[in-house]
Short mmCIF file of C-alpha atoms and ligand atoms in Angstrom, two decimals:
data_model
loop_
_atom_site.label_atom_id
_atom_site.label_comp_id
_atom_site.label_asym_id
_atom_site.label_seq_id
_atom_site.Cartn_x
_atom_site.Cartn_y
_atom_site.Cartn_z
CA MET X 130 -32.19 43.84 -76.29
CA THR X 131 -30.52 45.03 -73.30
CA LEU X 132 -30.55 48.86 -72.63
CA LEU X 133 -26.77 49.02 -72.87
CA GLN X 134 -27.11 47.77 -76.40
CA SER X 135 -30.14 50.06 -77.47
CA VAL X 136 -27.93 53.04 -76.37
CA LYS X 137 -24.83 51.59 -78.01
CA ASN X 138 -26.81 51.07 -81.36
CA ALA X 139 -27.99 54.88 -80.89
CA VAL X 140 -25.05 56.38 -80.53
CA ARG X 141 -23.24 53.92 -82.87
CA GLN X 142 -25.15 55.38 -85.50
CA ARG X 143 -24.63 58.94 -85.24
CA SER X 144 -20.81 58.58 -84.49
CA ILE X 145 -19.15 56.98 -87.53
CA HIS X 146 -15.41 57.43 -87.58
CA VAL X 147 -13.60 57.06 -91.15
CA CYS X 148 -10.20 56.28 -91.94
CA TYR X 149 -9.16 56.74 -95.73
CA VAL X 150 -6.33 54.76 -97.11
CA ASP X 151 -5.12 55.68 -100.83
CA THR X 152 -3.36 52.61 -102.23
CA GLY X 153 -2.13 54.20 -105.28
CA SER X 154 -4.93 56.18 -107.07
CA CYS X 155 -4.92 59.28 -109.17
CA ASN X 156 -6.21 61.35 -106.35
CA GLY X 157 -9.55 61.87 -107.97
CA CYS X 158 -11.15 59.66 -105.39
CA ASP X 159 -9.43 61.27 -102.44
CA ILE X 160 -10.89 64.73 -103.85
CA GLU X 161 -14.39 63.10 -103.62
CA VAL X 162 -14.02 62.06 -100.34
CA LEU X 163 -12.52 65.66 -99.23
CA ALA X 164 -15.70 67.07 -101.26
CA CYS X 165 -17.96 65.09 -98.79
CA LEU X 166 -16.35 67.19 -95.74
CA SER X 167 -17.43 70.21 -97.61
CA PRO X 168 -20.61 72.56 -96.99
CA ARG X 169 -22.48 71.32 -99.96
CA TYR X 170 -22.38 67.43 -98.85
CA ASP X 171 -21.73 68.19 -94.93
CA LEU X 172 -20.48 64.72 -94.24
CA GLU X 173 -20.81 65.39 -90.29
CA GLN X 174 -24.26 66.32 -90.06
CA TYR X 175 -24.87 62.91 -90.48
CA GLY X 176 -22.23 61.98 -87.45
CA ILE X 177 -19.78 60.97 -90.11
CA TYR X 178 -16.31 61.94 -88.93
CA VAL X 179 -13.06 61.97 -90.72
CA HIS X 180 -9.96 60.89 -88.51
CA ASN X 181 -7.80 59.30 -90.68
CA ASN X 182 -6.31 56.93 -87.68
CA PRO X 183 -7.45 53.22 -87.99
CA ARG X 184 -6.81 52.61 -84.18
CA GLU X 185 -10.23 54.84 -83.78
CA ALA X 186 -11.89 54.13 -87.27
CA ASP X 187 -15.11 52.41 -87.51
CA VAL X 188 -14.97 52.76 -91.62
CA LEU X 189 -12.02 52.45 -93.63
CA LEU X 190 -12.43 53.85 -97.17
CA VAL X 191 -10.11 52.08 -99.82
CA ILE X 192 -9.06 54.24 -102.53
CA GLY X 193 -6.85 53.26 -105.37
CA GLY X 194 -5.66 50.02 -107.41
CA VAL X 195 -3.20 48.50 -104.61
CA THR X 196 0.25 48.81 -105.56
CA PRO X 197 2.65 46.11 -104.66
CA GLN X 198 4.05 48.41 -101.82
CA TRP X 199 0.39 47.78 -100.41
CA GLU X 200 -0.35 44.23 -100.79
CA ASP X 201 1.02 43.81 -96.91
CA LYS X 202 0.23 47.17 -95.69
CA LEU X 203 -3.50 47.21 -96.55
CA LYS X 204 -3.91 44.26 -94.21
CA MET X 205 -1.74 46.01 -91.41
CA ILE X 206 -3.99 48.96 -91.43
CA TRP X 207 -6.95 46.71 -91.45
CA ASP X 208 -6.12 44.87 -88.44
CA LYS X 209 -5.30 47.91 -86.64
CA MET X 210 -8.94 49.16 -86.46
CA PRO X 211 -10.61 48.28 -83.45
CA GLU X 212 -14.20 45.87 -83.89
CA PRO X 213 -16.73 46.29 -85.14
CA LYS X 214 -15.32 47.54 -88.36
CA VAL X 215 -15.92 47.75 -92.33
CA ALA X 216 -14.26 48.34 -95.33
CA VAL X 217 -15.60 50.23 -98.16
CA ALA X 218 -14.11 50.07 -101.87
CA ILE X 219 -14.09 53.58 -103.23
CA GLY X 220 -14.22 53.73 -107.03
CA ASN X 221 -13.23 51.42 -109.43
CA CYS X 222 -9.79 50.87 -108.71
CA PRO X 223 -10.26 48.82 -105.83
CA ILE X 224 -12.89 47.07 -107.33
CA SER X 225 -10.93 46.08 -110.97
CA GLY X 226 -8.34 48.26 -111.25
CA CYS X 227 -9.89 50.73 -113.47
CA VAL X 228 -7.79 52.16 -116.33
CA TYR X 229 -4.80 50.96 -114.95
CA ASN X 230 -5.47 47.11 -114.91
CA ARG X 231 -3.10 46.47 -117.84
CA PRO X 232 -0.40 44.30 -118.43
CA ASP X 233 2.37 45.27 -116.83
CA SER X 234 1.11 47.72 -114.80
CA LEU X 235 1.97 48.00 -111.06
CA THR X 236 -1.42 47.47 -109.60
CA ARG X 237 -2.90 44.35 -107.91
CA PRO X 238 -6.54 44.72 -107.45
CA PRO X 239 -8.97 44.19 -106.46
CA ALA X 240 -8.68 44.80 -102.82
CA LYS X 241 -11.21 42.32 -101.46
CA SER X 242 -8.44 39.94 -102.07
CA TYR X 243 -6.52 41.24 -98.84
CA ILE X 244 -9.03 42.63 -96.74
CA PRO X 245 -12.96 41.79 -96.30
CA ILE X 246 -14.84 44.71 -98.36
CA ALA X 247 -18.41 45.07 -97.29
CA ALA X 248 -19.62 47.42 -100.00
CA GLU X 249 -18.24 48.98 -103.54
CA VAL X 250 -19.03 52.24 -104.89
CA PRO X 251 -18.53 52.11 -108.51
CA GLY X 252 -17.36 55.29 -110.34
CA CYS X 253 -14.05 57.06 -111.37
CA PRO X 254 -14.62 58.85 -109.27
CA PRO X 255 -18.03 58.19 -107.61
CA ARG X 256 -19.73 61.00 -106.55
CA PRO X 257 -19.85 62.60 -102.81
CA THR X 258 -23.43 61.76 -102.37
CA GLU X 259 -22.55 58.14 -103.66
CA ILE X 260 -20.03 58.11 -101.28
CA ILE X 261 -22.53 59.08 -98.28
CA GLN X 262 -24.90 56.89 -99.35
CA ALA X 263 -22.66 53.65 -99.24
CA ILE X 264 -21.45 54.67 -95.81
CA LEU X 265 -24.91 55.59 -94.48
CA SER X 266 -26.26 52.49 -95.69
CA VAL X 267 -23.75 49.83 -94.88
CA ALA X 268 -22.44 51.23 -91.30
CA PRO X 269 -25.71 50.53 -89.57
CA LEU X 270 -25.95 47.22 -90.92
CA ILE X 271 -22.50 45.97 -89.46
CA PHE X 272 -22.72 47.90 -86.09
CA LYS X 273 -26.51 47.44 -85.16
CA ASP X 274 -26.62 44.69 -82.19
CA TRP X 275 -22.81 43.97 -83.12
CA GLU X 276 -22.48 42.63 -79.23
CA ILE X 277 -25.23 40.30 -79.58
CA ARG X 278 -24.69 38.76 -83.24
CA LYS X 279 -20.85 38.10 -82.76
CA MET D 109 -42.27 72.45 -77.75
CA ALA D 110 -39.85 74.49 -78.72
CA SER D 111 -36.84 72.51 -77.06
CA VAL D 112 -38.36 69.21 -78.72
CA GLU D 113 -37.95 70.69 -82.37
CA TRP D 114 -34.40 72.16 -81.05
CA ILE D 115 -33.32 68.90 -79.83
CA LYS D 116 -34.64 67.12 -82.99
CA THR D 117 -32.58 69.41 -85.44
CA PHE D 118 -29.81 69.11 -83.24
CA PHE D 119 -29.38 65.62 -83.23
CA PHE D 120 -30.85 64.30 -86.53
CA ALA D 121 -29.94 65.14 -90.18
CA LYS D 122 -30.80 68.59 -91.17
CA THR D 123 -30.95 67.98 -95.03
CA ALA D 124 -31.66 64.87 -96.74
CA PRO D 125 -28.53 63.48 -99.17
CA LEU D 126 -28.46 65.24 -102.12
CA ILE D 127 -29.97 64.03 -105.42
CA THR D 128 -27.97 63.52 -108.57
CA PRO D 129 -29.60 65.85 -111.52
CA SER D 130 -30.71 64.11 -114.42
CA HIS D 131 -28.66 66.12 -116.73
CA PHE D 132 -25.61 64.55 -115.19
CA ARG D 133 -23.37 61.81 -117.12
CA GLY D 134 -24.20 58.46 -115.34
CA PHE D 135 -23.32 54.96 -116.13
CA PRO D 136 -24.95 54.56 -119.97
CA HIS D 137 -27.95 52.69 -120.33
CA LEU D 138 -30.05 51.16 -123.19
CA THR D 139 -32.56 53.23 -125.25
CA GLY D 140 -34.01 50.14 -126.74
CA LYS D 141 -32.94 50.56 -129.95
CA GLU D 142 -31.43 48.08 -132.15
CA CYS D 143 -27.75 47.21 -131.78
CA THR D 144 -26.16 46.21 -134.83
CA HIS D 145 -23.15 44.64 -133.09
CA CYS D 146 -20.47 46.78 -135.04
CA PHE D 147 -18.79 46.91 -131.87
CA GLN D 148 -17.48 50.39 -131.74
CA CYS D 149 -18.44 50.88 -128.37
CA MET D 150 -16.15 48.37 -127.47
CA MET D 151 -13.23 49.61 -129.29
CA ILE D 152 -13.73 53.11 -128.13
CA CYS D 153 -14.04 52.44 -124.55
CA PRO D 154 -11.07 53.52 -122.36
CA ALA D 155 -11.35 51.51 -119.25
CA PRO D 156 -10.42 47.71 -119.64
CA GLY D 157 -13.58 45.44 -119.57
CA ALA D 158 -16.01 48.08 -119.03
CA ILE D 159 -18.26 47.32 -121.90
CA GLU D 160 -19.19 44.32 -124.02
CA VAL D 161 -21.57 43.32 -126.85
CA ILE D 162 -23.39 40.06 -126.27
CA ARG D 163 -25.71 38.17 -127.83
CA THR D 164 -29.28 38.01 -126.01
CA GLU D 165 -31.26 35.06 -125.62
CA LYS D 166 -33.25 36.01 -128.53
CA PRO D 167 -31.93 35.07 -132.03
CA GLY D 168 -30.03 37.61 -133.78
CA GLU D 169 -30.24 40.08 -131.25
CA TRP D 170 -27.35 41.55 -129.29
CA LYS D 171 -26.61 44.18 -126.85
CA PRO D 172 -24.20 46.13 -124.70
CA VAL D 173 -23.47 45.34 -121.64
CA ILE D 174 -21.77 47.83 -119.11
CA HIS D 175 -19.83 46.73 -116.02
CA LEU D 176 -19.94 48.85 -113.26
CA GLY D 177 -16.71 48.67 -111.45
CA HIS D 178 -14.80 49.16 -114.62
CA CYS D 179 -16.88 51.81 -116.35
CA ILE D 180 -15.59 55.46 -116.05
CA ARG D 181 -18.78 57.15 -117.19
CA CYS D 182 -16.68 58.82 -119.86
CA GLY D 183 -19.82 58.67 -122.25
CA LEU D 184 -17.25 57.77 -125.71
CA CYS D 185 -19.55 54.80 -126.17
CA VAL D 186 -22.73 56.97 -126.16
CA GLU D 187 -21.19 59.03 -128.61
CA ILE D 188 -19.60 56.51 -131.11
CA CYS D 189 -22.82 54.17 -131.25
CA PRO D 190 -24.08 54.94 -134.77
CA GLU D 191 -27.62 53.67 -133.80
CA LEU D 192 -27.96 55.46 -130.60
CA VAL D 193 -28.48 52.31 -128.57
CA LEU D 194 -27.14 53.98 -125.70
CA ASP D 195 -27.86 57.15 -123.61
CA SER D 196 -26.39 59.06 -120.51
CA GLY D 197 -27.39 62.16 -119.09
CA ARG D 198 -27.98 64.80 -121.94
CA VAL D 199 -25.24 63.85 -124.41
CA HIS D 200 -27.33 63.41 -127.39
CA THR D 201 -29.17 66.19 -126.48
CA LYS D 202 -26.40 68.15 -126.33
CA ASN D 203 -24.66 66.45 -129.52
CA ALA D 204 -28.16 67.38 -131.29
CA GLN D 205 -28.24 70.88 -130.28
CA ASP D 206 -24.41 71.63 -131.33
CA GLY D 207 -23.87 69.55 -134.21
CA THR D 208 -21.05 67.53 -132.51
CA TYR D 209 -19.81 64.04 -133.09
CA MET D 210 -16.88 61.58 -132.39
CA GLN D 211 -14.92 59.85 -134.83
CA PHE D 212 -11.85 57.79 -134.24
CA GLN D 213 -8.97 55.93 -136.41
CA PHE D 214 -5.64 54.07 -135.48
CA HIS D 215 -2.24 55.42 -135.55
CA ILE D 216 0.47 52.63 -136.01
CA THR D 217 3.89 53.42 -134.85
CA VAL D 218 7.30 51.31 -135.44
CA ASN D 219 10.29 51.69 -133.64
CA PRO D 220 12.91 51.41 -136.26
CA VAL D 221 15.87 50.80 -133.65
CA THR D 222 14.03 47.56 -132.52
CA CYS D 223 12.24 46.44 -135.53
CA MET D 224 13.91 43.57 -136.87
CA GLY D 225 12.04 43.21 -140.05
CA CYS D 226 10.92 39.53 -139.25
CA GLY D 227 7.35 40.08 -140.45
CA ILE D 228 5.17 38.76 -137.82
CA CYS D 229 3.02 41.53 -137.27
CA SER D 230 2.14 42.08 -140.98
CA VAL D 231 1.29 38.11 -141.17
CA ALA D 232 -0.76 38.51 -138.28
CA CYS D 233 -2.85 41.48 -139.20
CA PRO D 234 -6.34 40.09 -140.07
CA VAL D 235 -6.74 43.12 -142.30
CA ASN D 236 -4.00 42.12 -144.49
CA LYS D 237 -4.61 38.51 -145.00
CA GLU D 238 -8.13 39.62 -146.60
CA ILE D 239 -6.27 42.75 -148.62
CA ASP D 240 -3.69 40.20 -149.64
CA PRO D 241 -4.42 36.76 -150.39
CA GLN D 242 -0.55 36.12 -151.13
CA LEU D 243 0.39 37.31 -147.84
CA ALA D 244 -2.24 34.80 -146.29
CA ALA D 245 -0.99 31.99 -147.93
CA LYS D 246 2.39 31.99 -148.30
CA GLY D 247 3.54 34.75 -145.76
CA THR D 248 5.05 37.31 -148.06
CA SER D 249 4.08 40.26 -150.06
CA THR D 250 4.61 42.60 -152.51
CA SER D 251 0.99 44.69 -152.72
CA ASP D 252 1.05 48.27 -151.95
CA GLU D 253 -2.35 47.84 -150.74
CA VAL D 254 -1.80 46.06 -147.24
CA ILE D 255 -1.92 48.23 -143.90
CA MET D 256 1.93 47.54 -143.80
CA ARG D 257 4.70 44.99 -144.36
CA VAL D 258 7.93 44.35 -144.37
CA TYR D 259 10.07 46.90 -147.17
CA LYS D 260 13.90 47.28 -146.78
CA GLY D 261 14.28 45.56 -144.01
CA ILE D 262 11.92 46.96 -141.60
CA ASN D 263 8.17 46.87 -141.04
CA THR D 264 6.43 49.89 -143.16
CA VAL D 265 3.18 50.82 -142.67
CA PHE D 266 1.20 51.91 -145.52
CA HIS D 267 -2.60 52.39 -145.31
CA GLU D 268 -3.10 53.35 -141.75
CA GLU D 269 -6.77 54.04 -142.22
CA LYS D 270 -7.60 50.50 -143.01
CA CYS D 271 -6.61 49.35 -139.53
CA THR D 272 -9.52 48.21 -137.64
CA GLY D 273 -7.71 48.40 -134.05
CA CYS D 274 -7.48 44.80 -133.35
CA LYS D 275 -3.98 45.23 -131.82
CA THR D 276 -3.10 41.41 -133.18
CA CYS D 277 0.26 43.11 -134.41
CA GLU D 278 1.23 44.48 -131.20
CA GLU D 279 0.52 41.29 -129.09
CA GLN D 280 2.59 39.00 -131.90
CA CYS D 281 5.46 41.24 -132.13
CA PRO D 282 8.32 39.78 -130.24
CA ASN D 283 10.20 43.03 -129.64
CA ARG D 284 7.05 45.26 -128.65
CA SER D 285 8.15 47.16 -132.06
CA VAL D 286 5.14 48.09 -133.34
CA MET D 287 2.42 50.01 -131.36
CA VAL D 288 -1.33 51.09 -132.26
CA ALA D 289 -3.03 53.96 -130.72
CA ARG D 290 -6.42 54.98 -131.23
CA VAL D 291 -6.74 58.55 -132.12
CA LEU D 292 -10.18 60.18 -131.18
CA GLU D 293 -11.45 63.21 -133.23
CA PRO D 294 -14.39 65.31 -132.01
CA LEU D 295 -16.02 67.08 -134.64
CA GLN D 296 -18.60 69.68 -135.32
CA ILE D 297 -20.77 70.22 -138.32
CA THR D 298 -20.22 73.67 -139.40
CA GLU D 299 -22.24 75.49 -142.11
CA GLU D 300 -20.76 76.82 -145.26
CA PRO D 301 -21.16 80.29 -145.43
S1 SF4 A 502 -23.96 49.53 -129.12
FE1 SF4 A 502 -23.85 50.83 -130.88
S2 SF4 A 502 -21.79 51.08 -131.02
FE2 SF4 A 502 -22.14 49.13 -129.73
S3 SF4 A 502 -22.21 47.41 -131.21
FE3 SF4 A 502 -24.00 48.23 -131.03
S4 SF4 A 502 -24.64 49.36 -132.41
FE4 SF4 A 502 -22.60 49.42 -132.19
S1 SF4 A 503 -19.19 55.36 -120.78
FE1 SF4 A 503 -17.00 55.05 -121.14
S2 SF4 A 503 -16.10 53.44 -119.71
FE2 SF4 A 503 -18.08 53.58 -119.82
S3 SF4 A 503 -18.46 51.67 -120.84
FE3 SF4 A 503 -18.85 53.75 -122.32
S4 SF4 A 503 -16.97 54.29 -123.24
FE4 SF4 A 503 -16.32 52.55 -121.86
S1 SF4 A 504 -4.08 46.64 -135.08
FE1 SF4 A 504 -5.08 44.70 -136.19
S2 SF4 A 504 -5.81 45.61 -137.99
FE2 SF4 A 504 -4.49 47.26 -137.38
S3 SF4 A 504 -2.71 46.71 -137.95
FE3 SF4 A 504 -2.42 45.53 -136.11
S4 SF4 A 504 -3.11 43.42 -136.76
FE4 SF4 A 504 -3.68 44.80 -138.46
S1 SF4 A 505 7.13 45.48 -135.81
FE1 SF4 A 505 7.90 43.61 -134.47
S2 SF4 A 505 6.72 41.92 -135.43
FE2 SF4 A 505 6.86 43.86 -136.92
S3 SF4 A 505 8.76 43.15 -138.05
FE3 SF4 A 505 9.26 44.73 -136.39
S4 SF4 A 505 10.09 43.16 -134.93
FE4 SF4 A 505 9.02 41.85 -136.58
#
């Protein structure tokens, strides 16, 4: 491993930029993501920053059951993110549609049929601790030695 | 040395991620008690596809399976199960302390404007067929013991309390005129004065 790569690895571990996108949730998961930023959970002490700009994001948090309006737009946001990138599904909605997955409802789950999802955090909503754990465990796997593996 | 400590605390996470307390309601887990496959847990579950009661490899043994990604951790299946097969957080401890329990029944509504009195729903209803063999055989009924039947040109509900909530009627109605709603009732045992 080159020195440059080890520096990149070290830096990437401590600088994870997150963008979240709500594709039609009830707002419950959004509030839990917001709670991660609060002093109690303090997301930034792990080097995770929420920017909400896909062009500078490493991790995309997908929230909500993907309404018809989002079918093409979710992919557009994903394409805007620079490599290396990873998408995490937060809550039941992007996994299964949760309680909205009923006949005639305006949800088109799962999110993984539009973009590659690396990890899923089940729960309605998942707890902030579970969200933080998921980001912390999946991000290093994707970002470590990315230049060598690609 | 102090500067090394300072650099460490500055660069590395200061607190370990919080642990979820054990009294928080998590995804229901099995207690090991015997399941009688009464399917009450499946009937009460508000999330589509969250719980299934399946037959295990052992003959005659059933068990509920919770599907992550569907379950919303509401704990209703834990509370309703008469055999205490499931547990989650401190649901049972609290119920025992407070003498609280849960009950549910089904409420049937017929839209009088759109119902054309075809009777498909009452004939399709599996409970109706059991109550009135004539209805099962011929498709007509004069019994007052059935859940519902066409009376004076419109589907009329007689015995709502016999409904098991299978929603066969809802699926069969061509006009979506009959609707079955589950009514949950949290109750508490009160001591007589
Ligand atoms: S888990 Fe309980 S409620 Fe569900 S089928 Fe078994 S005995 Fe009935
Ligand atoms: S906890 Fe609630 S959502 Fe989960 S399986 Fe039980 S009843 Fe269904
Ligand atoms: S829900 Fe099932 S049991 Fe109840 S009235 Fe309809 S068909 Fe009959
Ligand atoms: S509720 Fe529907 S199925 Fe039943 S009698 Fe009326 S129209 Fe027919």
